[in-house]
Amino acid sequence: DAKTTQPPSMDCAEGRAANLPCNHSTISGNEYVYWYRQIHSQGPQYIIHGLKNNETNEMASLIITEDRKSSTLILPHATLRDTAVYYCIVRASFTGANNLFFGTGTRLTVIP
Amino acid sequence: GAVVSQHPSRVICKSGTSVKIECRSLDFQATTMFWYRQFPKQSLMLMATSNEGSKATYEQGVEKDKFLINHASLTLSTLTVTSAHPEDSSFYICSASHAGTDTQYFGPGTRLTVL
């Protein structure tokens, strides 16, 4: 699975949009971009995933560049409850292994 | 959304005892379940992958005789830490996925403390 690079930490003011970048320059054609987050002492929570088109759901938007070498997770109106570690994971879908490799992620702190 | 539960949420045990952790998919049939552990201030590390009715596949460095995994039904997987020692103290997290989708849903985790 392709390696991802994320900034170790970011701050965001409450109510503003949080934009979390992820570089995945070695991504291959059949690999998806997944985002999970982990609030302290809880299990990871699925946020969103995509292949090449931008995606939006009730939690966030995922913007993938045309060359697919990077992506941005957007939380449109960050709240204090969005403070967590956000993981960008790239992996082929429907593989036999099916596991997720968690890197170090980005620790997002939403500031009142 | 899909819900995965774990029990217990936290457990404290004496060194040398065995501890069983349950992972259940509440509203879907989990064809594959995964077990991760997370040490303080570190990321999740995959321990093993289990498919219902098959033997688990362990990651390199994970002792299969120490971490027994059973996935006897499509809604339940168990992880038994045998002869636990203080270095096994960690946050154990399971996840599950079902046929036709590649999204994994995670349980809330079990914090194990071995005295």
PDB file of N, CA and C in Angstrom, chain A residues 32-111:
ATOM      1  N   TYR A  32      -7.468   3.482  -3.093  1.00  0.00           N
ATOM      2  CA  TYR A  32      -8.382   4.473  -2.573  1.00  0.00           C
ATOM      3  C   TYR A  32      -7.696   5.286  -1.478  1.00  0.00           C
ATOM      4  N   VAL A  33      -8.247   6.452  -1.220  1.00  0.00           N
ATOM      5  CA  VAL A  33      -7.822   7.284  -0.085  1.00  0.00           C
ATOM      6  C   VAL A  33      -8.905   7.202   0.980  1.00  0.00           C
ATOM      7  N   TYR A  34      -8.526   6.749   2.162  1.00  0.00           N
ATOM      8  CA  TYR A  34      -9.441   6.654   3.298  1.00  0.00           C
ATOM      9  C   TYR A  34      -9.012   7.644   4.380  1.00  0.00           C
ATOM     10  N   TRP A  35      -9.996   8.166   5.077  1.00  0.00           N
ATOM     11  CA  TRP A  35      -9.725   8.990   6.247  1.00  0.00           C
ATOM     12  C   TRP A  35     -10.468   8.413   7.453  1.00  0.00           C
ATOM     13  N   TYR A  36      -9.725   8.269   8.535  1.00  0.00           N
ATOM     14  CA  TYR A  36     -10.285   7.887   9.819  1.00  0.00           C
ATOM     15  C   TYR A  36      -9.821   8.910  10.844  1.00  0.00           C
ATOM     16  N   ARG A  37     -10.516   8.978  11.950  1.00  0.00           N
ATOM     17  CA  ARG A  37     -10.028   9.798  13.052  1.00  0.00           C
ATOM     18  C   ARG A  37     -10.152   9.016  14.353  1.00  0.00           C
ATOM     19  N   GLN A  38      -9.308   9.368  15.311  1.00  0.00           N
ATOM     20  CA  GLN A  38      -9.329   8.703  16.606  1.00  0.00           C
ATOM     21  C   GLN A  38      -9.336   9.765  17.697  1.00  0.00           C
ATOM     22  N   ILE A  39     -10.450   9.816  18.375  1.00  0.00           N
ATOM     23  CA  ILE A  39     -10.558  10.676  19.541  1.00  0.00           C
ATOM     24  C   ILE A  39      -9.903   9.938  20.697  1.00  0.00           C
ATOM     25  N   HIS A  40      -9.328  10.681  21.605  1.00  0.00           N
ATOM     26  CA  HIS A  40      -8.520  10.098  22.672  1.00  0.00           C
ATOM     27  C   HIS A  40      -9.207   8.927  23.365  1.00  0.00           C
ATOM     28  N   SER A  41      -8.470   7.798  23.439  1.00  0.00           N
ATOM     29  CA  SER A  41      -8.930   6.597  24.149  1.00  0.00           C
ATOM     30  C   SER A  41     -10.187   5.978  23.550  1.00  0.00           C
ATOM     31  N   GLN A  42     -10.411   6.202  22.267  1.00  0.00           N
ATOM     32  CA  GLN A  42     -11.523   5.556  21.580  1.00  0.00           C
ATOM     33  C   GLN A  42     -11.005   4.826  20.343  1.00  0.00           C
ATOM     34  N   GLY A  43     -11.837   3.982  19.777  1.00  0.00           N
ATOM     35  CA  GLY A  43     -11.473   3.334  18.528  1.00  0.00           C
ATOM     36  C   GLY A  43     -11.579   4.298  17.372  1.00  0.00           C
ATOM     37  N   PRO A  44     -10.854   4.059  16.289  1.00  0.00           N
ATOM     38  CA  PRO A  44     -10.931   4.938  15.123  1.00  0.00           C
ATOM     39  C   PRO A  44     -12.349   4.985  14.550  1.00  0.00           C
ATOM     40  N   GLN A  45     -12.666   6.129  13.999  1.00  0.00           N
ATOM     41  CA  GLN A  45     -13.982   6.347  13.389  1.00  0.00           C
ATOM     42  C   GLN A  45     -13.796   6.610  11.906  1.00  0.00           C
ATOM     43  N   TYR A  46     -14.521   5.882  11.090  1.00  0.00           N
ATOM     44  CA  TYR A  46     -14.468   6.099   9.640  1.00  0.00           C
ATOM     45  C   TYR A  46     -15.061   7.461   9.306  1.00  0.00           C
ATOM     46  N   ILE A  47     -14.391   8.197   8.412  1.00  0.00           N
ATOM     47  CA  ILE A  47     -14.918   9.497   8.003  1.00  0.00           C
ATOM     48  C   ILE A  47     -15.399   9.462   6.561  1.00  0.00           C
ATOM     49  N   ILE A  48     -14.507   9.123   5.647  1.00  0.00           N
ATOM     50  CA  ILE A  48     -14.843   9.225   4.229  1.00  0.00           C
ATOM     51  C   ILE A  48     -13.772   8.507   3.421  1.00  0.00           C
ATOM     52  N   HIS A  49     -14.084   8.129   2.211  1.00  0.00           N
ATOM     53  CA  HIS A  49     -13.058   7.613   1.318  1.00  0.00           C
ATOM     54  C   HIS A  49     -13.420   7.939  -0.128  1.00  0.00           C
ATOM     55  N   GLY A  50     -12.412   7.898  -1.003  1.00  0.00           N
ATOM     56  CA  GLY A  50     -12.645   8.189  -2.405  1.00  0.00           C
ATOM     57  C   GLY A  50     -11.544   7.621  -3.270  1.00  0.00           C
ATOM     58  N   LEU A  51     -11.810   7.567  -4.564  1.00  0.00           N
ATOM     59  CA  LEU A  51     -10.839   7.049  -5.524  1.00  0.00           C
ATOM     60  C   LEU A  51     -10.215   8.191  -6.328  1.00  0.00           C
ATOM     61  N   LYS A  52     -11.036   8.939  -7.045  1.00  0.00           N
ATOM     62  CA  LYS A  52     -10.489  10.069  -7.788  1.00  0.00           C
ATOM     63  C   LYS A  52     -11.429  11.272  -7.822  1.00  0.00           C
ATOM     64  N   ASN A  53     -12.717  11.012  -7.635  1.00  0.00           N
ATOM     65  CA  ASN A  53     -13.652  12.123  -7.583  1.00  0.00           C
ATOM     66  C   ASN A  53     -13.731  12.690  -6.168  1.00  0.00           C
ATOM     67  N   ASN A  54     -14.064  13.959  -6.060  1.00  0.00           N
ATOM     68  CA  ASN A  54     -14.280  14.547  -4.749  1.00  0.00           C
ATOM     69  C   ASN A  54     -15.517  13.913  -4.120  1.00  0.00           C
ATOM     70  N   GLU A  55     -15.476  13.753  -2.815  1.00  0.00           N
ATOM     71  CA  GLU A  55     -16.572  13.122  -2.101  1.00  0.00           C
ATOM     72  C   GLU A  55     -17.020  14.012  -0.949  1.00  0.00           C
ATOM     73  N   THR A  56     -18.291  13.924  -0.635  1.00  0.00           N
ATOM     74  CA  THR A  56     -18.832  14.668   0.502  1.00  0.00           C
ATOM     75  C   THR A  56     -19.852  13.805   1.220  1.00  0.00           C
ATOM     76  N   ASN A  57     -19.798  13.852   2.533  1.00  0.00           N
ATOM     77  CA  ASN A  57     -20.852  13.216   3.333  1.00  0.00           C
ATOM     78  C   ASN A  57     -21.181  14.139   4.499  1.00  0.00           C
ATOM     79  N   GLU A  58     -21.940  13.617   5.437  1.00  0.00           N
ATOM     80  CA  GLU A  58     -22.420  14.473   6.524  1.00  0.00           C
ATOM     81  C   GLU A  58     -21.294  14.910   7.467  1.00  0.00           C
ATOM     82  N   MET A  59     -20.179  14.247   7.390  1.00  0.00           N
ATOM     83  CA  MET A  59     -19.075  14.586   8.290  1.00  0.00           C
ATOM     84  C   MET A  59     -18.065  15.524   7.649  1.00  0.00           C
ATOM     85  N   ALA A  60     -17.745  15.260   6.373  1.00  0.00           N
ATOM     86  CA  ALA A  60     -16.609  15.967   5.781  1.00  0.00           C
ATOM     87  C   ALA A  60     -16.660  15.911   4.263  1.00  0.00           C
ATOM     88  N   SER A  61     -15.716  16.640   3.669  1.00  0.00           N
ATOM     89  CA  SER A  61     -15.499  16.572   2.222  1.00  0.00           C
ATOM     90  C   SER A  61     -14.075  16.110   1.974  1.00  0.00           C
ATOM     91  N   LEU A  62     -13.904  15.371   0.895  1.00  0.00           N
ATOM     92  CA  LEU A  62     -12.589  14.881   0.504  1.00  0.00           C
ATOM     93  C   LEU A  62     -12.289  15.416  -0.888  1.00  0.00           C
ATOM     94  N   ILE A  63     -11.205  16.158  -0.982  1.00  0.00           N
ATOM     95  CA  ILE A  63     -10.779  16.717  -2.253  1.00  0.00           C
ATOM     96  C   ILE A  63      -9.509  15.993  -2.684  1.00  0.00           C
ATOM     97  N   ILE A  64      -9.560  15.355  -3.831  1.00  0.00           N
ATOM     98  CA  ILE A  64      -8.409  14.616  -4.353  1.00  0.00           C
ATOM     99  C   ILE A  64      -7.909  15.347  -5.596  1.00  0.00           C
ATOM    100  N   THR A  65      -6.611  15.620  -5.653  1.00  0.00           N
ATOM    101  CA  THR A  65      -6.063  16.325  -6.820  1.00  0.00           C
ATOM    102  C   THR A  65      -6.193  15.465  -8.065  1.00  0.00           C
ATOM    103  N   GLU A  66      -6.121  16.130  -9.203  1.00  0.00           N
ATOM    104  CA  GLU A  66      -6.328  15.427 -10.458  1.00  0.00           C
ATOM    105  C   GLU A  66      -5.288  14.321 -10.674  1.00  0.00           C
ATOM    106  N   ASP A  67      -4.048  14.556 -10.248  1.00  0.00           N
ATOM    107  CA  ASP A  67      -3.025  13.519 -10.397  1.00  0.00           C
ATOM    108  C   ASP A  67      -3.063  12.496  -9.260  1.00  0.00           C
ATOM    109  N   ARG A  68      -3.948  12.697  -8.313  1.00  0.00           N
ATOM    110  CA  ARG A  68      -4.194  11.799  -7.171  1.00  0.00           C
ATOM    111  C   ARG A  68      -2.991  11.683  -6.245  1.00  0.00           C
ATOM    112  N   LYS A  69      -2.051  12.581  -6.340  1.00  0.00           N
ATOM    113  CA  LYS A  69      -0.878  12.477  -5.492  1.00  0.00           C
ATOM    114  C   LYS A  69      -1.065  13.144  -4.138  1.00  0.00           C
ATOM    115  N   SER A  70      -2.146  13.841  -3.965  1.00  0.00           N
ATOM    116  CA  SER A  70      -2.429  14.428  -2.660  1.00  0.00           C
ATOM    117  C   SER A  70      -3.935  14.604  -2.500  1.00  0.00           C
ATOM    118  N   SER A  71      -4.333  14.797  -1.255  1.00  0.00           N
ATOM    119  CA  SER A  71      -5.752  15.017  -0.982  1.00  0.00           C
ATOM    120  C   SER A  71      -5.886  15.909   0.245  1.00  0.00           C
ATOM    121  N   THR A  72      -7.081  16.442   0.429  1.00  0.00           N
ATOM    122  CA  THR A  72      -7.376  17.283   1.581  1.00  0.00           C
ATOM    123  C   THR A  72      -8.706  16.870   2.171  1.00  0.00           C
ATOM    124  N   LEU A  73      -8.712  16.666   3.455  1.00  0.00           N
ATOM    125  CA  LEU A  73      -9.958  16.420   4.185  1.00  0.00           C
ATOM    126  C   LEU A  73     -10.432  17.751   4.734  1.00  0.00           C
ATOM    127  N   ILE A  74     -11.681  18.076   4.491  1.00  0.00           N
ATOM    128  CA  ILE A  74     -12.225  19.345   4.957  1.00  0.00           C
ATOM    129  C   ILE A  74     -13.362  19.093   5.938  1.00  0.00           C
ATOM    130  N   LEU A  75     -13.193  19.622   7.149  1.00  0.00           N
ATOM    131  CA  LEU A  75     -14.283  19.653   8.124  1.00  0.00           C
ATOM    132  C   LEU A  75     -14.851  21.070   8.033  1.00  0.00           C
ATOM    133  N   PRO A  76     -16.045  21.264   7.496  1.00  0.00           N
ATOM    134  CA  PRO A  76     -16.509  22.603   7.136  1.00  0.00           C
ATOM    135  C   PRO A  76     -16.665  23.576   8.312  1.00  0.00           C
ATOM    136  N   HIS A  77     -17.107  23.071   9.447  1.00  0.00           N
ATOM    137  CA  HIS A  77     -17.304  23.932  10.614  1.00  0.00           C
ATOM    138  C   HIS A  77     -16.809  23.175  11.842  1.00  0.00           C
ATOM    139  N   ALA A  78     -15.541  23.320  12.129  1.00  0.00           N
ATOM    140  CA  ALA A  78     -14.939  22.512  13.195  1.00  0.00           C
ATOM    141  C   ALA A  78     -15.546  22.840  14.565  1.00  0.00           C
ATOM    142  N   THR A  79     -15.769  21.806  15.338  1.00  0.00           N
ATOM    143  CA  THR A  79     -16.221  21.971  16.721  1.00  0.00           C
ATOM    144  C   THR A  79     -15.175  21.375  17.653  1.00  0.00           C
ATOM    145  N   LEU A  80     -15.334  21.638  18.934  1.00  0.00           N
ATOM    146  CA  LEU A  80     -14.373  21.120  19.907  1.00  0.00           C
ATOM    147  C   LEU A  80     -14.323  19.595  19.878  1.00  0.00           C
ATOM    148  N   ARG A  81     -15.464  18.983  19.525  1.00  0.00           N
ATOM    149  CA  ARG A  81     -15.512  17.524  19.476  1.00  0.00           C
ATOM    150  C   ARG A  81     -14.751  16.933  18.297  1.00  0.00           C
ATOM    151  N   ASP A  82     -14.301  17.796  17.393  1.00  0.00           N
ATOM    152  CA  ASP A  82     -13.506  17.311  16.263  1.00  0.00           C
ATOM    153  C   ASP A  82     -12.026  17.194  16.616  1.00  0.00           C
ATOM    154  N   THR A  83     -11.652  17.594  17.814  1.00  0.00           N
ATOM    155  CA  THR A  83     -10.269  17.424  18.254  1.00  0.00           C
ATOM    156  C   THR A  83      -9.947  15.937  18.304  1.00  0.00           C
ATOM    157  N   ALA A  84      -8.949  15.526  17.510  1.00  0.00           N
ATOM    158  CA  ALA A  84      -8.641  14.100  17.364  1.00  0.00           C
ATOM    159  C   ALA A  84      -7.382  13.955  16.526  1.00  0.00           C
ATOM    160  N   VAL A  85      -6.933  12.712  16.399  1.00  0.00           N
ATOM    161  CA  VAL A  85      -5.862  12.395  15.452  1.00  0.00           C
ATOM    162  C   VAL A  85      -6.525  11.893  14.170  1.00  0.00           C
ATOM    163  N   TYR A  86      -6.168  12.489  13.059  1.00  0.00           N
ATOM    164  CA  TYR A  86      -6.764  12.155  11.762  1.00  0.00           C
ATOM    165  C   TYR A  86      -5.753  11.376  10.927  1.00  0.00           C
ATOM    166  N   TYR A  87      -6.189  10.222  10.460  1.00  0.00           N
ATOM    167  CA  TYR A  87      -5.327   9.345   9.689  1.00  0.00           C
ATOM    168  C   TYR A  87      -5.766   9.299   8.231  1.00  0.00           C
ATOM    169  N   CYS A  88      -4.816   9.529   7.348  1.00  0.00           N
ATOM    170  CA  CYS A  88      -5.021   9.383   5.911  1.00  0.00           C
ATOM    171  C   CYS A  88      -4.386   8.052   5.514  1.00  0.00           C
ATOM    172  N   ILE A  89      -5.162   7.185   4.915  1.00  0.00           N
ATOM    173  CA  ILE A  89      -4.684   5.842   4.589  1.00  0.00           C
ATOM    174  C   ILE A  89      -4.987   5.564   3.130  1.00  0.00           C
ATOM    175  N   VAL A  90      -3.994   5.059   2.438  1.00  0.00           N
ATOM    176  CA  VAL A  90      -4.165   4.715   1.030  1.00  0.00           C
ATOM    177  C   VAL A  90      -4.025   3.212   0.883  1.00  0.00           C
ATOM    178  N   ARG A  91      -4.997   2.596   0.276  1.00  0.00           N
ATOM    179  CA  ARG A  91      -4.901   1.151   0.090  1.00  0.00           C
ATOM    180  C   ARG A  91      -5.809   0.700  -1.033  1.00  0.00           C
ATOM    181  N   ALA A  92      -5.468  -0.435  -1.585  1.00  0.00           N
ATOM    182  CA  ALA A  92      -6.281  -1.017  -2.641  1.00  0.00           C
ATOM    183  C   ALA A  92      -7.548  -1.569  -2.026  1.00  0.00           C
ATOM    184  N   SER A  93      -8.639  -1.349  -2.700  1.00  0.00           N
ATOM    185  CA  SER A  93      -9.908  -1.853  -2.193  1.00  0.00           C
ATOM    186  C   SER A  93     -10.091  -3.302  -2.592  1.00  0.00           C
ATOM    187  N   PHE A  94     -10.839  -3.995  -1.801  1.00  0.00           N
ATOM    188  CA  PHE A  94     -11.215  -5.379  -2.086  1.00  0.00           C
ATOM    189  C   PHE A  94     -10.001  -6.279  -2.299  1.00  0.00           C
ATOM    190  N   THR A  95      -8.961  -6.024  -1.537  1.00  0.00           N
ATOM    191  CA  THR A  95      -7.810  -6.923  -1.570  1.00  0.00           C
ATOM    192  C   THR A  95      -8.036  -8.047  -0.573  1.00  0.00           C
ATOM    193  N   GLY A  96      -7.301  -9.096  -0.735  1.00  0.00           N
ATOM    194  CA  GLY A  96      -7.443 -10.217   0.185  1.00  0.00           C
ATOM    195  C   GLY A  96      -7.019  -9.860   1.589  1.00  0.00           C
ATOM    196  N   ALA A  97      -6.001  -9.033   1.709  1.00  0.00           N
ATOM    197  CA  ALA A  97      -5.501  -8.693   3.040  1.00  0.00           C
ATOM    198  C   ALA A  97      -6.480  -7.782   3.761  1.00  0.00           C
ATOM    199  N   ASN A  98      -6.945  -6.769   3.082  1.00  0.00           N
ATOM    200  CA  ASN A  98      -7.995  -5.911   3.609  1.00  0.00           C
ATOM    201  C   ASN A  98      -7.636  -5.130   4.859  1.00  0.00           C
ATOM    202  N   ASN A  99      -6.380  -5.106   5.260  1.00  0.00           N
ATOM    203  CA  ASN A  99      -6.063  -4.404   6.495  1.00  0.00           C
ATOM    204  C   ASN A  99      -5.731  -2.945   6.204  1.00  0.00           C
ATOM    205  N   LEU A 100      -5.731  -2.130   7.235  1.00  0.00           N
ATOM    206  CA  LEU A 100      -5.411  -0.714   7.146  1.00  0.00           C
ATOM    207  C   LEU A 100      -4.079  -0.463   7.832  1.00  0.00           C
ATOM    208  N   PHE A 101      -3.209   0.317   7.195  1.00  0.00           N
ATOM    209  CA  PHE A 101      -1.951   0.690   7.831  1.00  0.00           C
ATOM    210  C   PHE A 101      -2.088   2.112   8.356  1.00  0.00           C
ATOM    211  N   PHE A 102      -1.996   2.241   9.665  1.00  0.00           N
ATOM    212  CA  PHE A 102      -2.119   3.548  10.296  1.00  0.00           C
ATOM    213  C   PHE A 102      -0.740   4.162  10.467  1.00  0.00           C
ATOM    214  N   GLY A 103      -0.529   5.317   9.858  1.00  0.00           N
ATOM    215  CA  GLY A 103       0.699   6.061  10.080  1.00  0.00           C
ATOM    216  C   GLY A 103       0.572   6.859  11.362  1.00  0.00           C
ATOM    217  N   THR A 104       1.276   7.963  11.413  1.00  0.00           N
ATOM    218  CA  THR A 104       1.266   8.773  12.633  1.00  0.00           C
ATOM    219  C   THR A 104       0.126   9.772  12.663  1.00  0.00           C
ATOM    220  N   GLY A 105      -0.453  10.082  11.511  1.00  0.00           N
ATOM    221  CA  GLY A 105      -1.617  10.960  11.471  1.00  0.00           C
ATOM    222  C   GLY A 105      -1.327  12.415  11.796  1.00  0.00           C
ATOM    223  N   THR A 106      -2.377  13.204  11.778  1.00  0.00           N
ATOM    224  CA  THR A 106      -2.321  14.621  12.149  1.00  0.00           C
ATOM    225  C   THR A 106      -3.171  14.840  13.388  1.00  0.00           C
ATOM    226  N   ARG A 107      -2.561  15.400  14.396  1.00  0.00           N
ATOM    227  CA  ARG A 107      -3.322  15.732  15.600  1.00  0.00           C
ATOM    228  C   ARG A 107      -3.951  17.099  15.418  1.00  0.00           C
ATOM    229  N   LEU A 108      -5.262  17.131  15.250  1.00  0.00           N
ATOM    230  CA  LEU A 108      -6.004  18.381  15.078  1.00  0.00           C
ATOM    231  C   LEU A 108      -6.527  18.837  16.424  1.00  0.00           C
ATOM    232  N   THR A 109      -6.218  20.065  16.771  1.00  0.00           N
ATOM    233  CA  THR A 109      -6.743  20.670  17.990  1.00  0.00           C
ATOM    234  C   THR A 109      -7.644  21.821  17.592  1.00  0.00           C
ATOM    235  N   VAL A 110      -8.904  21.726  17.982  1.00  0.00           N
ATOM    236  CA  VAL A 110      -9.849  22.805  17.715  1.00  0.00           C
ATOM    237  C   VAL A 110      -9.861  23.720  18.927  1.00  0.00           C
ATOM    238  N   ILE A 111      -9.598  24.987  18.665  1.00  0.00           N
ATOM    239  CA  ILE A 111      -9.427  25.956  19.743  1.00  0.00           C
ATOM    240  C   ILE A 111     -10.691  26.798  19.897  1.00  0.00           C
TER     241      ILE A 111
END
